[in-house]
Amino acid sequence: MDQGSPSSSSSAKDQGGVARSVQSKAQEILQEDYQQARALVGNAAKSKAYLYPIKGIAYFATNKSLWGPFLSCIGPYFLLSVGVTTGMFAFTYVPQLTVLVLFNGPLAVFTTVLLVLNESATLINVISRNWLLQDALLDTFDGTLVSKNADSIVREGRQLQPGTDPMQKLGRILKSPFERFSPKALIRYVMYLPLNFIPLVGSALFVLIQARARGQHVHGRWSASQSQDWLKRHSGPYTAFGLVATGLEMIPFASMFFSFSNTVGAALWAADMETKDTSMTDGTAPNLRETAKKAD
């Protein structure tokens, strides 16, 4: 009558043990992720890296000597922005609204607008950074460093000429600190695009992911290996910078100005690290460059 009872009891105990093991492992992973997130937020707050895009706006707006590259690109960039944004709303708004209504309900009218603007901003950034603004942003980055007397950073990638005007001192480019928008970055963007189907939270997560990638390319005058080590140990500050910078560059028709002001902010940050006027003093930029030179 009860021949199956012992095995059933043993099976139930085994299943219970597996469930407790999985639950314990899940709690352990959640605890680790929480501690990592807490450390990232703490490092970001301590470094105040999120302030540099704001500092960049003020510095760029009050230093006319840096305006030359920006002014030379206004006309072409405006035409590009109008063309891309208009085309995206004309051809993609209604199809995406139809899909988002299933997930967001009445909010889809607004979330679709945000999605299309985000897509448009990405396309504009891809096109402009690769073919329109690349040299202008580089000149602005280096000109800002020169204006802050951080010539040693610039000399690692470009020749400098005698003079007093920061932009006129810029000579031949030896190494660009900016990478073109890679196919990998574009694929990553498309992969995470469906997050926008989740109301509010999904869009915030999407911006956060893009911000992390944006922050990783802020400083590129160090060797690849040294930059990766630096980014790994300071991912919080760079993500914080990228979050603010990405948010600013998503503003339609003003994204070009913020692309330049964010570049200025990145240069100000690099100049502060050069003088160690920052909380990120463990493995500072000068030490990284010395190590890179020895490795070469």
XYZ file of C-alpha atoms in Angstrom:
296
model
C 0.000 0.000 0.000
C 2.747 2.495 0.960
C 5.587 1.192 -1.224
C 5.873 4.508 -3.140
C 5.917 6.703 -0.063
C 9.675 6.573 0.806
C 10.777 7.463 -2.741
C 8.185 10.217 -2.986
C 9.353 11.644 0.310
C 12.993 11.479 -0.843
C 12.107 13.170 -4.136
C 10.266 15.944 -2.324
C 13.252 16.488 -0.034
C 15.588 16.664 -3.046
C 13.347 19.183 -4.783
C 13.134 21.219 -1.608
C 16.923 21.173 -1.292
C 17.353 22.335 -4.903
C 14.812 25.124 -4.393
C 16.595 26.320 -1.242
C 19.947 26.169 -3.063
C 18.623 28.225 -5.990
C 17.012 30.732 -3.618
C 20.227 31.059 -1.631
C 22.255 31.569 -4.822
C 19.793 34.169 -6.080
C 20.012 36.069 -2.802
C 23.797 35.947 -3.003
C 23.784 37.329 -6.559
C 21.319 40.065 -5.637
C 23.508 41.019 -2.683
C 26.605 41.184 -4.912
C 24.805 43.278 -7.533
C 23.483 45.591 -4.836
C 26.946 46.080 -3.374
C 28.415 46.743 -6.824
C 25.670 49.228 -7.678
C 26.121 50.930 -4.325
C 29.874 51.202 -4.903
C 29.336 52.615 -8.405
C 26.912 55.242 -7.153
C 29.234 56.128 -4.276
C 32.243 56.487 -6.581
C 30.223 58.557 -9.035
C 28.992 60.895 -6.301
C 32.451 61.250 -4.798
C 34.111 62.057 -8.127
C 31.445 64.635 -9.091
C 31.988 63.586 -12.703
C 28.337 64.301 -13.437
C 29.111 68.015 -13.023
C 31.601 68.173 -15.894
C 28.967 68.330 -18.682
C 27.492 71.323 -16.818
C 30.925 72.875 -16.372
C 31.478 72.315 -20.074
C 28.384 74.362 -20.931
C 29.560 77.316 -18.829
C 33.173 77.161 -20.041
C 32.233 76.776 -23.695
C 29.678 79.603 -23.550
C 32.153 82.040 -21.993
C 35.244 81.264 -24.092
C 34.781 82.634 -27.598
C 38.175 81.339 -28.681
C 36.647 77.836 -28.740
C 33.664 78.717 -30.917
C 35.311 78.483 -34.344
C 34.807 74.735 -34.984
C 31.251 74.903 -33.649
C 30.200 77.844 -35.828
C 31.638 76.233 -38.941
C 29.358 73.195 -38.501
C 26.040 74.847 -37.595
C 24.595 75.047 -41.109
C 25.313 71.474 -42.239
C 24.318 70.030 -38.857
C 21.001 71.890 -38.802
C 20.082 70.576 -42.251
C 21.075 67.063 -41.203
C 18.990 67.255 -38.002
C 15.885 68.554 -39.745
C 16.147 65.965 -42.504
C 16.695 62.977 -40.219
C 14.095 63.941 -37.594
C 11.437 64.795 -40.163
C 12.057 61.571 -42.050
C 11.943 59.470 -38.884
C 8.594 60.917 -37.781
C 7.160 60.601 -41.291
C 8.127 56.957 -41.798
C 8.513 55.369 -38.333
C 6.175 57.129 -35.874
C 2.895 55.433 -36.840
C 4.318 51.866 -37.147
C 6.070 52.142 -33.797
C 3.010 53.728 -32.181
C 0.952 50.728 -33.293
C 3.345 48.398 -31.482
C 3.849 50.521 -28.369
C 0.092 50.896 -27.815
C 0.032 47.181 -26.972
C 2.597 47.726 -24.199
C 2.075 51.297 -23.001
C -1.587 51.991 -23.671
C -2.431 55.728 -23.848
C 1.131 56.587 -22.814
C 2.276 55.272 -26.186
C 1.580 58.646 -27.791
C 4.327 60.171 -25.641
C 6.692 57.208 -25.354
C 6.711 56.833 -29.146
C 7.718 60.472 -29.505
C 10.598 59.870 -27.073
C 11.566 56.715 -28.943
C 11.615 58.424 -32.338
C 13.563 61.379 -30.945
C 16.050 58.950 -29.395
C 16.390 57.074 -32.670
C 16.782 60.332 -34.582
C 19.415 61.600 -32.164
C 21.340 58.349 -32.527
C 21.271 58.502 -36.329
C 22.309 62.158 -36.265
C 25.157 61.390 -33.869
C 26.333 58.444 -35.973
C 26.354 60.469 -39.188
C 27.692 63.711 -37.713
C 30.425 62.207 -35.526
C 31.742 60.070 -38.371
C 31.545 62.540 -41.242
C 30.686 66.040 -40.012
C 31.867 66.858 -36.482
C 34.837 64.529 -35.976
C 37.595 67.055 -36.650
C 35.682 69.954 -35.100
C 35.147 68.085 -31.814
C 38.773 67.045 -31.730
C 39.915 70.658 -32.209
C 37.546 71.761 -29.440
C 38.793 69.039 -27.087
C 42.454 69.884 -27.682
C 41.825 73.642 -27.683
C 40.160 73.379 -24.272
C 43.126 71.429 -22.892
C 45.528 74.067 -24.233
C 43.441 76.835 -22.693
C 43.746 75.024 -19.330
C 47.544 74.716 -19.738
C 47.312 70.937 -20.162
C 49.620 70.989 -23.194
C 51.325 67.752 -22.141
C 48.155 65.742 -22.830
C 47.687 67.290 -26.270
C 51.329 66.732 -27.277
C 50.795 62.989 -26.967
C 48.515 63.089 -29.987
C 49.203 66.304 -31.841
C 51.820 68.901 -32.638
C 51.550 72.321 -30.998
C 52.682 75.623 -32.488
C 53.814 78.815 -30.730
C 51.105 81.360 -29.963
C 48.640 82.617 -27.390
C 45.309 81.646 -28.937
C 44.439 78.010 -27.984
C 42.981 77.129 -31.378
C 45.835 78.682 -33.356
C 48.363 76.623 -31.406
C 46.876 73.350 -32.667
C 49.085 71.683 -35.263
C 49.120 68.400 -37.164
C 47.146 65.516 -35.641
C 49.223 62.484 -34.702
C 46.593 60.480 -32.809
C 42.872 61.086 -32.469
C 41.341 60.429 -29.030
C 37.898 59.847 -30.520
C 36.739 56.587 -32.062
C 34.221 56.437 -34.853
C 30.819 54.967 -34.048
C 31.674 51.285 -34.415
C 29.410 48.548 -35.836
C 29.548 46.921 -32.385
C 28.129 50.068 -30.776
C 25.365 50.217 -33.394
C 24.468 46.543 -32.833
C 24.385 47.122 -29.067
C 22.041 50.060 -29.608
C 19.636 47.965 -31.717
C 19.773 45.078 -29.214
C 18.648 47.219 -26.315
C 16.155 49.326 -28.272
C 13.192 47.082 -27.259
C 13.665 48.252 -23.664
C 11.727 51.342 -24.733
C 8.616 49.162 -24.927
C 8.594 49.146 -21.112
C 6.882 52.355 -19.927
C 9.215 54.940 -18.346
C 11.514 52.440 -16.613
C 12.554 50.811 -19.881
C 13.459 54.142 -21.467
C 15.478 55.074 -18.388
C 17.388 51.773 -18.539
C 18.044 52.283 -22.245
C 19.513 55.746 -21.602
C 21.620 54.331 -18.759
C 23.097 51.624 -21.007
C 23.856 54.155 -23.719
C 25.351 56.477 -21.098
C 27.832 53.833 -19.974
C 29.074 53.383 -23.539
C 29.159 57.151 -24.013
C 31.264 57.628 -20.904
C 33.798 55.003 -21.959
C 34.927 57.174 -24.876
C 35.391 60.400 -22.916
C 39.176 60.152 -22.596
C 41.103 58.386 -25.303
C 44.643 59.743 -25.339
C 45.902 56.797 -23.272
C 46.800 53.386 -24.673
C 43.914 50.940 -25.070
C 45.077 48.614 -22.287
C 45.613 51.427 -19.807
C 42.267 53.015 -20.689
C 40.443 49.721 -20.080
C 42.078 49.355 -16.676
C 41.217 52.957 -15.828
C 37.604 52.533 -16.955
C 37.207 49.304 -15.010
C 38.292 50.964 -11.767
C 36.300 54.155 -12.373
C 33.218 52.934 -14.231
C 30.938 54.805 -11.818
C 32.286 58.303 -12.565
C 32.413 57.672 -16.310
C 28.862 56.318 -16.340
C 27.700 59.377 -14.387
C 29.367 61.667 -16.916
C 27.864 59.680 -19.781
C 24.387 59.771 -18.253
C 24.292 63.568 -18.090
C 26.023 63.957 -21.456
C 23.655 61.499 -23.157
C 20.604 63.213 -21.685
C 21.768 66.588 -22.970
C 22.589 65.272 -26.435
C 19.108 63.746 -26.739
C 17.538 67.223 -26.759
C 16.359 67.748 -30.361
C 18.122 70.440 -32.417
C 20.270 71.412 -29.422
C 22.278 68.204 -29.430
C 25.050 69.734 -31.557
C 25.727 72.454 -28.991
C 25.766 69.878 -26.212
C 28.074 67.617 -28.224
C 30.597 70.458 -28.180
C 29.951 71.483 -24.571
C 30.249 67.835 -23.454
C 33.554 67.646 -25.314
C 34.688 70.749 -23.446
C 33.523 69.152 -20.176
C 35.516 66.005 -20.935
C 38.604 68.128 -21.605
C 38.115 70.051 -18.349
C 37.907 66.736 -16.521
C 41.112 65.522 -18.183
C 42.845 68.776 -17.271
C 41.766 68.386 -13.638
C 43.129 64.853 -13.586
C 46.373 66.187 -15.046
C 46.712 68.540 -12.085
C 45.196 65.939 -9.719
C 42.416 68.397 -8.884
C 39.936 65.535 -8.587
C 39.000 62.760 -6.166
C 40.112 60.171 -8.750
C 43.734 60.321 -7.611
C 44.378 56.587 -7.430
C 46.111 55.858 -10.722
C 45.772 59.342 -12.130
C 46.124 60.286 -15.760
C 49.824 61.267 -15.589
C 50.695 57.925 -13.963
C 48.748 56.080 -16.629
C 50.592 57.888 -19.381
C 53.995 57.179 -17.801
C 53.114 53.477 -17.589
C 51.925 53.470 -21.198
C 55.162 55.075 -22.377
C 57.226 52.437 -20.552
C 55.110 49.699 -22.113
C 55.775 51.144 -25.584
